[in-house]
Amino acid sequence: MSVFTPLARPELETFLAPYGLGRLLDFQGIAAGSENTNFFISLEQGEFVLTLVERGPVQEMPFFIELLDVLHDANLPVPYALRTTDGVALRELAGKPALLQPRLAGKHIKQANAQHCVQVGELLGHLHLATKDNMIKRKTDRGLDWMQEEGTQLLSHLGAEPRDLLQRALDEITEQKTKILALPRANIHADLFRDNAMFEGTHLTGLIDFYNACSGPMLYDVAIALNDWCSDEDGIIDGPRARALLGAYAALRPFTAAEAELWPTLLRVACVRFWLSRLIAAESFAGQDVLIHDPKEFEQRLAQRQHVSTPLPFAL
């Protein structure tokens, strides 16, 4: 179970009391997290999620609180930090930054269809439109520089074929970095995988886990989402799902010619980011009772992205 910081009932009751939401009825650690500690919390006045932030500096937390307030005010289905009766959103529990948020309805899906992908494309479009004209700046700690540095260090850990695949991707990042950073920007989720979206049927009811959110190229956010939502078991892009996601997004925010040109590159960059983070997690948490996603999944997807057959629709 990915509960890095276990909690006892008495300390949890003391922490929750200032919210004025009634007695603690039940709590349960969430096994799905791979970076932070999360608990489902049942109180007399409703269902909530408590997050203890395990990674990242405390000074970054006001960014996440402000961003989620902006998106909540834009009527997007996102969690947001609840305030205590004294108006405090960011608190501390067990020595970690802690947030209490409403628990969103719905559940994660394992198999995505075209209608799910339409909903994801629309949500990303609304998210970017809500922030692109008044972006809250935050530099990601897993950006292009991080990929080049960590990727170079990990090359020696790989066999000949994956090492060559990664080296070519790192070379491409070096060549295209200036163009990538010049693409249209907004606040981005940067982790919109199936396990971070909630559905009831084909209706998207919630987007969670904003702890990788930052300011950055909107196209990168689209590439991250498409790599997960529109890949088949062999890592190949499923055309109908990809066209559904991209078409729904472009109906809200048309892509530019520069984005269309760099689309294959951004799909590969998005693969590199998660291949590397999974390789690092696999080494760091080896032998521990922590959820570790398979790095091979993104190695396979990166190999398949050497030739991209689904072009990006863009405005002439």
PDB file of C-alpha atoms in Angstrom:
ATOM      1  CA  MET A   1       0.000   0.000   0.000  1.00  0.00           C
ATOM      2  CA  SER A   2       1.292   3.467  -0.952  1.00  0.00           C
ATOM      3  CA  VAL A   3       0.730   5.049   2.457  1.00  0.00           C
ATOM      4  CA  PHE A   4       4.134   6.493   3.219  1.00  0.00           C
ATOM      5  CA  THR A   5       2.953   8.150   6.442  1.00  0.00           C
ATOM      6  CA  PRO A   6       0.551   6.028   8.530  1.00  0.00           C
ATOM      7  CA  LEU A   7      -1.827   7.855  10.849  1.00  0.00           C
ATOM      8  CA  ALA A   8      -3.462   6.886  14.143  1.00  0.00           C
ATOM      9  CA  ARG A   9      -7.117   7.704  14.735  1.00  0.00           C
ATOM     10  CA  PRO A  10      -6.532  10.153  17.650  1.00  0.00           C
ATOM     11  CA  GLU A  11      -4.117  12.372  15.688  1.00  0.00           C
ATOM     12  CA  LEU A  12      -6.468  12.307  12.711  1.00  0.00           C
ATOM     13  CA  GLU A  13      -9.430  13.343  14.867  1.00  0.00           C
ATOM     14  CA  THR A  14      -7.416  16.240  16.291  1.00  0.00           C
ATOM     15  CA  PHE A  15      -6.464  17.372  12.786  1.00  0.00           C
ATOM     16  CA  LEU A  16     -10.029  17.190  11.416  1.00  0.00           C
ATOM     17  CA  ALA A  17     -11.806  18.929  14.296  1.00  0.00           C
ATOM     18  CA  PRO A  18     -11.146  22.536  13.105  1.00  0.00           C
ATOM     19  CA  TYR A  19     -13.040  21.925   9.851  1.00  0.00           C
ATOM     20  CA  GLY A  20     -16.345  21.679  11.705  1.00  0.00           C
ATOM     21  CA  LEU A  21     -17.522  18.730   9.605  1.00  0.00           C
ATOM     22  CA  GLY A  22     -18.600  16.464  12.425  1.00  0.00           C
ATOM     23  CA  ARG A  23     -17.179  13.299  13.964  1.00  0.00           C
ATOM     24  CA  LEU A  24     -14.753  11.002  12.182  1.00  0.00           C
ATOM     25  CA  LEU A  25     -16.695   7.895  11.170  1.00  0.00           C
ATOM     26  CA  ASP A  26     -14.051   6.004   9.209  1.00  0.00           C
ATOM     27  CA  PHE A  27     -10.784   6.394   7.329  1.00  0.00           C
ATOM     28  CA  GLN A  28      -8.860   4.224   4.906  1.00  0.00           C
ATOM     29  CA  GLY A  29      -5.495   4.502   3.192  1.00  0.00           C
ATOM     30  CA  ILE A  30      -5.583   4.688  -0.620  1.00  0.00           C
ATOM     31  CA  ALA A  31      -3.318   2.147  -2.285  1.00  0.00           C
ATOM     32  CA  ALA A  32      -3.298   3.747  -5.742  1.00  0.00           C
ATOM     33  CA  GLY A  33      -0.959   6.648  -4.982  1.00  0.00           C
ATOM     34  CA  SER A  34       2.691   6.394  -5.969  1.00  0.00           C
ATOM     35  CA  GLU A  35       4.046   9.734  -4.683  1.00  0.00           C
ATOM     36  CA  ASN A  36       1.827  11.103  -1.902  1.00  0.00           C
ATOM     37  CA  THR A  37      -0.070   9.603   1.030  1.00  0.00           C
ATOM     38  CA  ASN A  38      -3.855   9.722   0.613  1.00  0.00           C
ATOM     39  CA  PHE A  39      -6.729   8.674   2.847  1.00  0.00           C
ATOM     40  CA  PHE A  40     -10.464   8.414   2.255  1.00  0.00           C
ATOM     41  CA  ILE A  41     -12.123  10.212   5.177  1.00  0.00           C
ATOM     42  CA  SER A  42     -15.747   9.709   6.223  1.00  0.00           C
ATOM     43  CA  LEU A  43     -17.129  12.476   8.432  1.00  0.00           C
ATOM     44  CA  GLU A  44     -20.665  13.133   9.603  1.00  0.00           C
ATOM     45  CA  GLN A  45     -21.074  15.814   6.946  1.00  0.00           C
ATOM     46  CA  GLY A  46     -19.661  13.937   3.958  1.00  0.00           C
ATOM     47  CA  GLU A  47     -16.852  12.085   2.191  1.00  0.00           C
ATOM     48  CA  PHE A  48     -13.412  13.625   1.781  1.00  0.00           C
ATOM     49  CA  VAL A  49      -9.835  12.914   0.733  1.00  0.00           C
ATOM     50  CA  LEU A  50      -6.891  13.814   2.942  1.00  0.00           C
ATOM     51  CA  THR A  51      -3.527  14.229   1.197  1.00  0.00           C
ATOM     52  CA  LEU A  52      -0.152  14.358   2.904  1.00  0.00           C
ATOM     53  CA  VAL A  53       2.345  15.748   0.416  1.00  0.00           C
ATOM     54  CA  GLU A  54       5.454  13.574   0.445  1.00  0.00           C
ATOM     55  CA  ARG A  55       7.339  15.099  -2.504  1.00  0.00           C
ATOM     56  CA  GLY A  56       8.124  18.706  -3.314  1.00  0.00           C
ATOM     57  CA  PRO A  57       8.888  21.783  -1.250  1.00  0.00           C
ATOM     58  CA  VAL A  58       6.271  23.207   1.084  1.00  0.00           C
ATOM     59  CA  GLN A  59       6.568  26.620  -0.550  1.00  0.00           C
ATOM     60  CA  GLU A  60       4.934  25.172  -3.712  1.00  0.00           C
ATOM     61  CA  MET A  61       1.661  24.345  -1.981  1.00  0.00           C
ATOM     62  CA  PRO A  62       0.018  27.788  -2.328  1.00  0.00           C
ATOM     63  CA  PHE A  63       0.296  27.342  -6.120  1.00  0.00           C
ATOM     64  CA  PHE A  64      -1.779  24.158  -6.057  1.00  0.00           C
ATOM     65  CA  ILE A  65      -4.360  25.699  -3.744  1.00  0.00           C
ATOM     66  CA  GLU A  66      -4.708  28.792  -5.945  1.00  0.00           C
ATOM     67  CA  LEU A  67      -4.872  26.787  -9.189  1.00  0.00           C
ATOM     68  CA  LEU A  68      -7.579  24.487  -7.896  1.00  0.00           C
ATOM     69  CA  ASP A  69      -9.570  27.462  -6.618  1.00  0.00           C
ATOM     70  CA  VAL A  70      -9.388  28.989 -10.124  1.00  0.00           C
ATOM     71  CA  LEU A  71     -10.505  25.763 -11.795  1.00  0.00           C
ATOM     72  CA  HIS A  72     -13.263  25.193  -9.234  1.00  0.00           C
ATOM     73  CA  ASP A  73     -14.509  28.739  -9.844  1.00  0.00           C
ATOM     74  CA  ALA A  74     -14.547  27.901 -13.586  1.00  0.00           C
ATOM     75  CA  ASN A  75     -16.970  25.054 -12.776  1.00  0.00           C
ATOM     76  CA  LEU A  76     -14.512  22.300 -13.620  1.00  0.00           C
ATOM     77  CA  PRO A  77     -14.884  18.995 -11.718  1.00  0.00           C
ATOM     78  CA  VAL A  78     -11.755  19.279  -9.600  1.00  0.00           C
ATOM     79  CA  PRO A  79     -11.006  18.926  -5.886  1.00  0.00           C
ATOM     80  CA  TYR A  80     -10.149  22.057  -3.944  1.00  0.00           C
ATOM     81  CA  ALA A  81      -8.721  22.732  -0.517  1.00  0.00           C
ATOM     82  CA  LEU A  82     -11.331  23.019   2.197  1.00  0.00           C
ATOM     83  CA  ARG A  83     -10.739  25.720   4.793  1.00  0.00           C
ATOM     84  CA  THR A  84     -10.963  25.363   8.543  1.00  0.00           C
ATOM     85  CA  THR A  85     -13.460  27.516  10.415  1.00  0.00           C
ATOM     86  CA  ASP A  86     -10.579  30.015  10.719  1.00  0.00           C
ATOM     87  CA  GLY A  87     -10.063  30.063   6.928  1.00  0.00           C
ATOM     88  CA  VAL A  88      -6.846  28.022   6.798  1.00  0.00           C
ATOM     89  CA  ALA A  89      -6.376  25.762   3.742  1.00  0.00           C
ATOM     90  CA  LEU A  90      -2.803  24.485   4.058  1.00  0.00           C
ATOM     91  CA  ARG A  91      -1.999  22.735   7.315  1.00  0.00           C
ATOM     92  CA  GLU A  92       0.486  20.238   8.706  1.00  0.00           C
ATOM     93  CA  LEU A  93      -0.039  16.664   9.851  1.00  0.00           C
ATOM     94  CA  ALA A  94       2.679  14.218  10.925  1.00  0.00           C
ATOM     95  CA  GLY A  95       5.254  16.768   9.804  1.00  0.00           C
ATOM     96  CA  LYS A  96       3.894  16.892   6.228  1.00  0.00           C
ATOM     97  CA  PRO A  97       1.895  19.538   4.343  1.00  0.00           C
ATOM     98  CA  ALA A  98      -1.726  18.388   4.460  1.00  0.00           C
ATOM     99  CA  LEU A  99      -4.897  19.260   2.532  1.00  0.00           C
ATOM    100  CA  LEU A 100      -8.485  18.118   3.041  1.00  0.00           C
ATOM    101  CA  GLN A 101     -10.571  18.058  -0.136  1.00  0.00           C
ATOM    102  CA  PRO A 102     -14.075  16.894  -1.135  1.00  0.00           C
ATOM    103  CA  ARG A 103     -14.211  13.358  -2.484  1.00  0.00           C
ATOM    104  CA  LEU A 104     -15.398  13.448  -6.087  1.00  0.00           C
ATOM    105  CA  ALA A 105     -18.059  11.106  -7.426  1.00  0.00           C
ATOM    106  CA  GLY A 106     -17.322   8.368  -9.923  1.00  0.00           C
ATOM    107  CA  LYS A 107     -14.607   5.779 -10.405  1.00  0.00           C
ATOM    108  CA  HIS A 108     -11.542   5.156 -12.522  1.00  0.00           C
ATOM    109  CA  ILE A 109     -11.901   3.225 -15.757  1.00  0.00           C
ATOM    110  CA  LYS A 110      -9.479   0.683 -17.146  1.00  0.00           C
ATOM    111  CA  GLN A 111     -10.703   0.460 -20.737  1.00  0.00           C
ATOM    112  CA  ALA A 112     -11.273   3.797 -22.482  1.00  0.00           C
ATOM    113  CA  ASN A 113     -13.545   4.238 -25.487  1.00  0.00           C
ATOM    114  CA  ALA A 114     -13.964   7.150 -27.890  1.00  0.00           C
ATOM    115  CA  GLN A 115     -16.623   8.827 -25.743  1.00  0.00           C
ATOM    116  CA  HIS A 116     -14.353   8.776 -22.701  1.00  0.00           C
ATOM    117  CA  CYS A 117     -11.674  10.391 -24.869  1.00  0.00           C
ATOM    118  CA  VAL A 118     -14.080  13.106 -26.029  1.00  0.00           C
ATOM    119  CA  GLN A 119     -14.715  13.972 -22.393  1.00  0.00           C
ATOM    120  CA  VAL A 120     -10.977  14.058 -21.618  1.00  0.00           C
ATOM    121  CA  GLY A 121     -10.282  16.294 -24.613  1.00  0.00           C
ATOM    122  CA  GLU A 122     -13.048  18.687 -23.608  1.00  0.00           C
ATOM    123  CA  LEU A 123     -11.886  18.854 -20.001  1.00  0.00           C
ATOM    124  CA  LEU A 124      -8.297  19.606 -21.041  1.00  0.00           C
ATOM    125  CA  GLY A 125      -9.539  22.313 -23.386  1.00  0.00           C
ATOM    126  CA  HIS A 126     -11.583  23.965 -20.646  1.00  0.00           C
ATOM    127  CA  LEU A 127      -8.689  23.682 -18.185  1.00  0.00           C
ATOM    128  CA  HIS A 128      -6.290  25.415 -20.560  1.00  0.00           C
ATOM    129  CA  LEU A 129      -8.772  28.116 -21.540  1.00  0.00           C
ATOM    130  CA  ALA A 130      -9.411  28.857 -17.853  1.00  0.00           C
ATOM    131  CA  THR A 131      -5.733  29.659 -17.252  1.00  0.00           C
ATOM    132  CA  LYS A 132      -3.944  30.650 -20.471  1.00  0.00           C
ATOM    133  CA  ASP A 133      -4.761  34.359 -20.212  1.00  0.00           C
ATOM    134  CA  ASN A 134      -3.970  34.552 -16.507  1.00  0.00           C
ATOM    135  CA  MET A 135      -1.448  31.783 -15.993  1.00  0.00           C
ATOM    136  CA  ILE A 136      -0.145  31.043 -12.499  1.00  0.00           C
ATOM    137  CA  LYS A 137       3.548  30.460 -12.974  1.00  0.00           C
ATOM    138  CA  ARG A 138       5.226  27.348 -11.638  1.00  0.00           C
ATOM    139  CA  LYS A 139       8.218  25.621 -13.209  1.00  0.00           C
ATOM    140  CA  THR A 140       7.903  21.861 -13.204  1.00  0.00           C
ATOM    141  CA  ASP A 141      10.591  19.875 -11.421  1.00  0.00           C
ATOM    142  CA  ARG A 142      10.328  17.193 -14.132  1.00  0.00           C
ATOM    143  CA  GLY A 143      10.771  19.272 -17.245  1.00  0.00           C
ATOM    144  CA  LEU A 144      13.125  19.075 -20.213  1.00  0.00           C
ATOM    145  CA  ASP A 145      16.260  19.838 -18.177  1.00  0.00           C
ATOM    146  CA  TRP A 146      15.330  17.114 -15.691  1.00  0.00           C
ATOM    147  CA  MET A 147      14.747  14.637 -18.520  1.00  0.00           C
ATOM    148  CA  GLN A 148      18.163  15.356 -20.008  1.00  0.00           C
ATOM    149  CA  GLU A 149      19.964  15.115 -16.685  1.00  0.00           C
ATOM    150  CA  GLU A 150      18.214  12.009 -15.348  1.00  0.00           C
ATOM    151  CA  GLY A 151      18.071  10.346 -18.747  1.00  0.00           C
ATOM    152  CA  THR A 152      21.803  10.730 -19.255  1.00  0.00           C
ATOM    153  CA  GLN A 153      22.468   9.166 -15.848  1.00  0.00           C
ATOM    154  CA  LEU A 154      20.121   6.245 -16.517  1.00  0.00           C
ATOM    155  CA  LEU A 155      21.574   5.340 -19.916  1.00  0.00           C
ATOM    156  CA  SER A 156      24.164   3.100 -18.297  1.00  0.00           C
ATOM    157  CA  HIS A 157      21.395   1.166 -16.498  1.00  0.00           C
ATOM    158  CA  LEU A 158      19.790   0.038 -19.757  1.00  0.00           C
ATOM    159  CA  GLY A 159      20.478  -2.642 -22.318  1.00  0.00           C
ATOM    160  CA  ALA A 160      21.698  -1.762 -25.791  1.00  0.00           C
ATOM    161  CA  GLU A 161      18.306  -1.394 -27.519  1.00  0.00           C
ATOM    162  CA  PRO A 162      16.508   0.714 -24.875  1.00  0.00           C
ATOM    163  CA  ARG A 163      19.700   2.754 -24.371  1.00  0.00           C
ATOM    164  CA  ASP A 164      19.731   3.637 -28.076  1.00  0.00           C
ATOM    165  CA  LEU A 165      16.011   4.482 -27.956  1.00  0.00           C
ATOM    166  CA  LEU A 166      16.481   6.813 -24.994  1.00  0.00           C
ATOM    167  CA  GLN A 167      19.609   8.440 -26.417  1.00  0.00           C
ATOM    168  CA  ARG A 168      17.802   9.326 -29.640  1.00  0.00           C
ATOM    169  CA  ALA A 169      14.943  10.829 -27.637  1.00  0.00           C
ATOM    170  CA  LEU A 170      17.335  12.890 -25.502  1.00  0.00           C
ATOM    171  CA  ASP A 171      19.077  14.152 -28.638  1.00  0.00           C
ATOM    172  CA  GLU A 172      15.714  15.211 -30.042  1.00  0.00           C
ATOM    173  CA  ILE A 173      14.887  17.101 -26.840  1.00  0.00           C
ATOM    174  CA  THR A 174      18.194  18.975 -27.132  1.00  0.00           C
ATOM    175  CA  GLU A 175      17.497  19.850 -30.770  1.00  0.00           C
ATOM    176  CA  GLN A 176      13.893  20.934 -30.255  1.00  0.00           C
ATOM    177  CA  LYS A 177      14.002  22.460 -26.764  1.00  0.00           C
ATOM    178  CA  THR A 178      13.793  26.093 -27.893  1.00  0.00           C
ATOM    179  CA  LYS A 179      10.802  25.411 -30.147  1.00  0.00           C
ATOM    180  CA  ILE A 180       9.029  23.363 -27.466  1.00  0.00           C
ATOM    181  CA  LEU A 181       9.388  26.111 -24.864  1.00  0.00           C
ATOM    182  CA  ALA A 182       8.006  28.663 -27.371  1.00  0.00           C
ATOM    183  CA  LEU A 183       4.706  26.800 -27.832  1.00  0.00           C
ATOM    184  CA  PRO A 184       1.456  28.335 -26.479  1.00  0.00           C
ATOM    185  CA  ARG A 185       1.309  27.977 -22.705  1.00  0.00           C
ATOM    186  CA  ALA A 186      -1.187  27.730 -19.861  1.00  0.00           C
ATOM    187  CA  ASN A 187      -1.447  25.896 -16.577  1.00  0.00           C
ATOM    188  CA  ILE A 188      -1.320  22.191 -17.303  1.00  0.00           C
ATOM    189  CA  HIS A 189      -2.260  19.101 -15.296  1.00  0.00           C
ATOM    190  CA  ALA A 190       0.760  17.162 -16.641  1.00  0.00           C
ATOM    191  CA  ASP A 191      -0.495  13.786 -15.362  1.00  0.00           C
ATOM    192  CA  LEU A 192      -3.927  13.180 -16.874  1.00  0.00           C
ATOM    193  CA  PHE A 193      -3.881   9.389 -16.814  1.00  0.00           C
ATOM    194  CA  ARG A 194      -6.885   7.105 -16.426  1.00  0.00           C
ATOM    195  CA  ASP A 195      -6.145   6.727 -12.708  1.00  0.00           C
ATOM    196  CA  ASN A 196      -6.502  10.484 -12.247  1.00  0.00           C
ATOM    197  CA  ALA A 197      -9.944  10.809 -13.866  1.00  0.00           C
ATOM    198  CA  MET A 198     -13.308   9.794 -12.428  1.00  0.00           C
ATOM    199  CA  PHE A 199     -16.263   8.661 -14.542  1.00  0.00           C
ATOM    200  CA  GLU A 200     -19.877   7.699 -14.113  1.00  0.00           C
ATOM    201  CA  GLY A 201     -20.545   5.756 -17.294  1.00  0.00           C
ATOM    202  CA  THR A 202     -19.055   7.931 -20.034  1.00  0.00           C
ATOM    203  CA  HIS A 203     -19.547  11.159 -18.059  1.00  0.00           C
ATOM    204  CA  LEU A 204     -16.340  12.592 -16.596  1.00  0.00           C
ATOM    205  CA  THR A 205     -17.096  13.574 -13.011  1.00  0.00           C
ATOM    206  CA  GLY A 206     -13.685  14.464 -11.638  1.00  0.00           C
ATOM    207  CA  LEU A 207     -10.025  15.193 -12.320  1.00  0.00           C
ATOM    208  CA  ILE A 208      -7.678  14.601  -9.387  1.00  0.00           C
ATOM    209  CA  ASP A 209      -3.982  14.632  -8.399  1.00  0.00           C
ATOM    210  CA  PHE A 210      -2.716  18.042  -9.474  1.00  0.00           C
ATOM    211  CA  TYR A 211       0.666  17.679  -7.762  1.00  0.00           C
ATOM    212  CA  ASN A 212       2.500  17.616 -11.103  1.00  0.00           C
ATOM    213  CA  ALA A 213       0.599  20.677 -12.352  1.00  0.00           C
ATOM    214  CA  CYS A 214       2.670  23.604 -13.573  1.00  0.00           C
ATOM    215  CA  SER A 215       2.804  26.267 -16.250  1.00  0.00           C
ATOM    216  CA  GLY A 216       3.930  24.884 -19.577  1.00  0.00           C
ATOM    217  CA  PRO A 217       3.113  24.086 -23.223  1.00  0.00           C
ATOM    218  CA  MET A 218      -0.505  23.086 -23.602  1.00  0.00           C
ATOM    219  CA  LEU A 219       0.429  20.594 -26.312  1.00  0.00           C
ATOM    220  CA  TYR A 220       2.572  18.680 -23.816  1.00  0.00           C
ATOM    221  CA  ASP A 221      -0.490  18.196 -21.615  1.00  0.00           C
ATOM    222  CA  VAL A 222      -2.444  16.868 -24.596  1.00  0.00           C
ATOM    223  CA  ALA A 223       0.396  14.487 -25.495  1.00  0.00           C
ATOM    224  CA  ILE A 224       0.574  13.099 -21.948  1.00  0.00           C
ATOM    225  CA  ALA A 225      -3.169  12.430 -21.923  1.00  0.00           C
ATOM    226  CA  LEU A 226      -3.283  10.910 -25.393  1.00  0.00           C
ATOM    227  CA  ASN A 227      -0.363   8.550 -24.676  1.00  0.00           C
ATOM    228  CA  ASP A 228      -2.394   6.976 -21.886  1.00  0.00           C
ATOM    229  CA  TRP A 229      -5.994   7.246 -23.039  1.00  0.00           C
ATOM    230  CA  CYS A 230      -5.407   6.316 -26.673  1.00  0.00           C
ATOM    231  CA  SER A 231      -2.740   3.579 -26.558  1.00  0.00           C
ATOM    232  CA  ASP A 232      -3.552  -0.078 -27.133  1.00  0.00           C
ATOM    233  CA  GLU A 233      -1.893  -2.953 -25.270  1.00  0.00           C
ATOM    234  CA  ASP A 234       1.097  -2.838 -27.632  1.00  0.00           C
ATOM    235  CA  GLY A 235       1.625   0.895 -27.114  1.00  0.00           C
ATOM    236  CA  ILE A 236       0.247   1.789 -30.546  1.00  0.00           C
ATOM    237  CA  ILE A 237      -2.010   4.849 -30.832  1.00  0.00           C
ATOM    238  CA  ASP A 238      -5.640   3.888 -31.451  1.00  0.00           C
ATOM    239  CA  GLY A 239      -6.791   6.161 -34.276  1.00  0.00           C
ATOM    240  CA  PRO A 240     -10.501   6.541 -33.423  1.00  0.00           C
ATOM    241  CA  ARG A 241      -9.798   7.320 -29.759  1.00  0.00           C
ATOM    242  CA  ALA A 242      -7.009   9.745 -30.660  1.00  0.00           C
ATOM    243  CA  ARG A 243      -9.152  11.595 -33.184  1.00  0.00           C
ATOM    244  CA  ALA A 244     -11.971  11.783 -30.638  1.00  0.00           C
ATOM    245  CA  LEU A 245      -9.722  13.336 -27.980  1.00  0.00           C
ATOM    246  CA  LEU A 246      -7.958  15.742 -30.351  1.00  0.00           C
ATOM    247  CA  GLY A 247     -11.160  16.785 -32.124  1.00  0.00           C
ATOM    248  CA  ALA A 248     -12.954  17.564 -28.869  1.00  0.00           C
ATOM    249  CA  TYR A 249     -10.000  19.592 -27.624  1.00  0.00           C
ATOM    250  CA  ALA A 250      -9.504  21.484 -30.914  1.00  0.00           C
ATOM    251  CA  ALA A 251     -13.200  22.450 -30.993  1.00  0.00           C
ATOM    252  CA  LEU A 252     -12.481  24.530 -27.880  1.00  0.00           C
ATOM    253  CA  ARG A 253      -8.886  25.622 -28.563  1.00  0.00           C
ATOM    254  CA  PRO A 254      -7.665  25.139 -32.132  1.00  0.00           C
ATOM    255  CA  PHE A 255      -4.089  23.954 -32.446  1.00  0.00           C
ATOM    256  CA  THR A 256      -1.498  26.175 -34.132  1.00  0.00           C
ATOM    257  CA  ALA A 257       0.743  25.285 -37.057  1.00  0.00           C
ATOM    258  CA  ALA A 258       3.751  25.251 -34.724  1.00  0.00           C
ATOM    259  CA  GLU A 259       1.979  22.754 -32.480  1.00  0.00           C
ATOM    260  CA  ALA A 260       1.116  20.558 -35.465  1.00  0.00           C
ATOM    261  CA  GLU A 261       4.770  20.532 -36.512  1.00  0.00           C
ATOM    262  CA  LEU A 262       5.996  19.499 -33.065  1.00  0.00           C
ATOM    263  CA  TRP A 263       3.220  17.011 -32.312  1.00  0.00           C
ATOM    264  CA  PRO A 264       5.265  13.835 -32.962  1.00  0.00           C
ATOM    265  CA  THR A 265       8.114  15.259 -30.864  1.00  0.00           C
ATOM    266  CA  LEU A 266       5.831  16.086 -27.918  1.00  0.00           C
ATOM    267  CA  LEU A 267       4.361  12.593 -27.946  1.00  0.00           C
ATOM    268  CA  ARG A 268       7.889  11.218 -27.613  1.00  0.00           C
ATOM    269  CA  VAL A 269       8.861  13.740 -24.933  1.00  0.00           C
ATOM    270  CA  ALA A 270       5.791  12.753 -22.897  1.00  0.00           C
ATOM    271  CA  CYS A 271       6.880   9.108 -23.128  1.00  0.00           C
ATOM    272  CA  VAL A 272      10.396   9.980 -21.961  1.00  0.00           C
ATOM    273  CA  ARG A 273       9.130  11.844 -18.904  1.00  0.00           C
ATOM    274  CA  PHE A 274       7.148   8.886 -17.563  1.00  0.00           C
ATOM    275  CA  TRP A 275       9.614   6.228 -18.638  1.00  0.00           C
ATOM    276  CA  LEU A 276      12.301   7.992 -16.603  1.00  0.00           C
ATOM    277  CA  SER A 277      10.153   8.657 -13.537  1.00  0.00           C
ATOM    278  CA  ARG A 278       9.057   5.021 -13.472  1.00  0.00           C
ATOM    279  CA  LEU A 279      12.635   3.778 -13.835  1.00  0.00           C
ATOM    280  CA  ILE A 280      13.663   5.990 -10.915  1.00  0.00           C
ATOM    281  CA  ALA A 281      10.718   4.814  -8.794  1.00  0.00           C
ATOM    282  CA  ALA A 282      11.463   1.171  -9.578  1.00  0.00           C
ATOM    283  CA  GLU A 283      15.016   1.609  -8.308  1.00  0.00           C
ATOM    284  CA  SER A 284      14.130   3.815  -5.320  1.00  0.00           C
ATOM    285  CA  PHE A 285      11.280   1.664  -3.963  1.00  0.00           C
ATOM    286  CA  ALA A 286      12.537  -1.795  -4.940  1.00  0.00           C
ATOM    287  CA  GLY A 287      11.389  -4.329  -2.359  1.00  0.00           C
ATOM    288  CA  GLN A 288       9.044  -1.899  -0.599  1.00  0.00           C
ATOM    289  CA  ASP A 289       5.262  -2.184  -0.367  1.00  0.00           C
ATOM    290  CA  VAL A 290       4.721   0.740  -2.725  1.00  0.00           C
ATOM    291  CA  LEU A 291       2.767   0.872  -5.987  1.00  0.00           C
ATOM    292  CA  ILE A 292       5.310   0.987  -8.829  1.00  0.00           C
ATOM    293  CA  HIS A 293       4.093   1.437 -12.400  1.00  0.00           C
ATOM    294  CA  ASP A 294       5.884  -0.620 -15.046  1.00  0.00           C
ATOM    295  CA  PRO A 295       8.623   1.404 -16.823  1.00  0.00           C
ATOM    296  CA  LYS A 296       8.447  -0.994 -19.799  1.00  0.00           C
ATOM    297  CA  GLU A 297       5.043   0.423 -20.690  1.00  0.00           C
ATOM    298  CA  PHE A 298       6.543   3.766 -21.674  1.00  0.00           C
ATOM    299  CA  GLU A 299       9.645   2.261 -23.214  1.00  0.00           C
ATOM    300  CA  GLN A 300       7.260   0.388 -25.508  1.00  0.00           C
ATOM    301  CA  ARG A 301       5.198   3.503 -26.228  1.00  0.00           C
ATOM    302  CA  LEU A 302       8.289   5.544 -27.013  1.00  0.00           C
ATOM    303  CA  ALA A 303       9.381   2.877 -29.489  1.00  0.00           C
ATOM    304  CA  GLN A 304       5.962   3.053 -31.151  1.00  0.00           C
ATOM    305  CA  ARG A 305       6.092   6.879 -31.303  1.00  0.00           C
ATOM    306  CA  GLN A 306       9.067   6.871 -33.686  1.00  0.00           C
ATOM    307  CA  HIS A 307       6.423   7.020 -36.413  1.00  0.00           C
ATOM    308  CA  VAL A 308       3.232   8.935 -35.582  1.00  0.00           C
ATOM    309  CA  SER A 309       0.291   8.202 -37.884  1.00  0.00           C
ATOM    310  CA  THR A 310      -2.342  10.411 -36.210  1.00  0.00           C
ATOM    311  CA  PRO A 311      -1.723  14.033 -37.253  1.00  0.00           C
ATOM    312  CA  LEU A 312      -2.820  17.013 -35.227  1.00  0.00           C
ATOM    313  CA  PRO A 313      -5.800  19.004 -36.552  1.00  0.00           C
ATOM    314  CA  PHE A 314      -4.847  22.667 -36.679  1.00  0.00           C
ATOM    315  CA  ALA A 315      -6.111  26.021 -37.879  1.00  0.00           C
ATOM    316  CA  LEU A 316      -4.537  27.282 -41.121  1.00  0.00           C
TER     317      LEU A 316
END
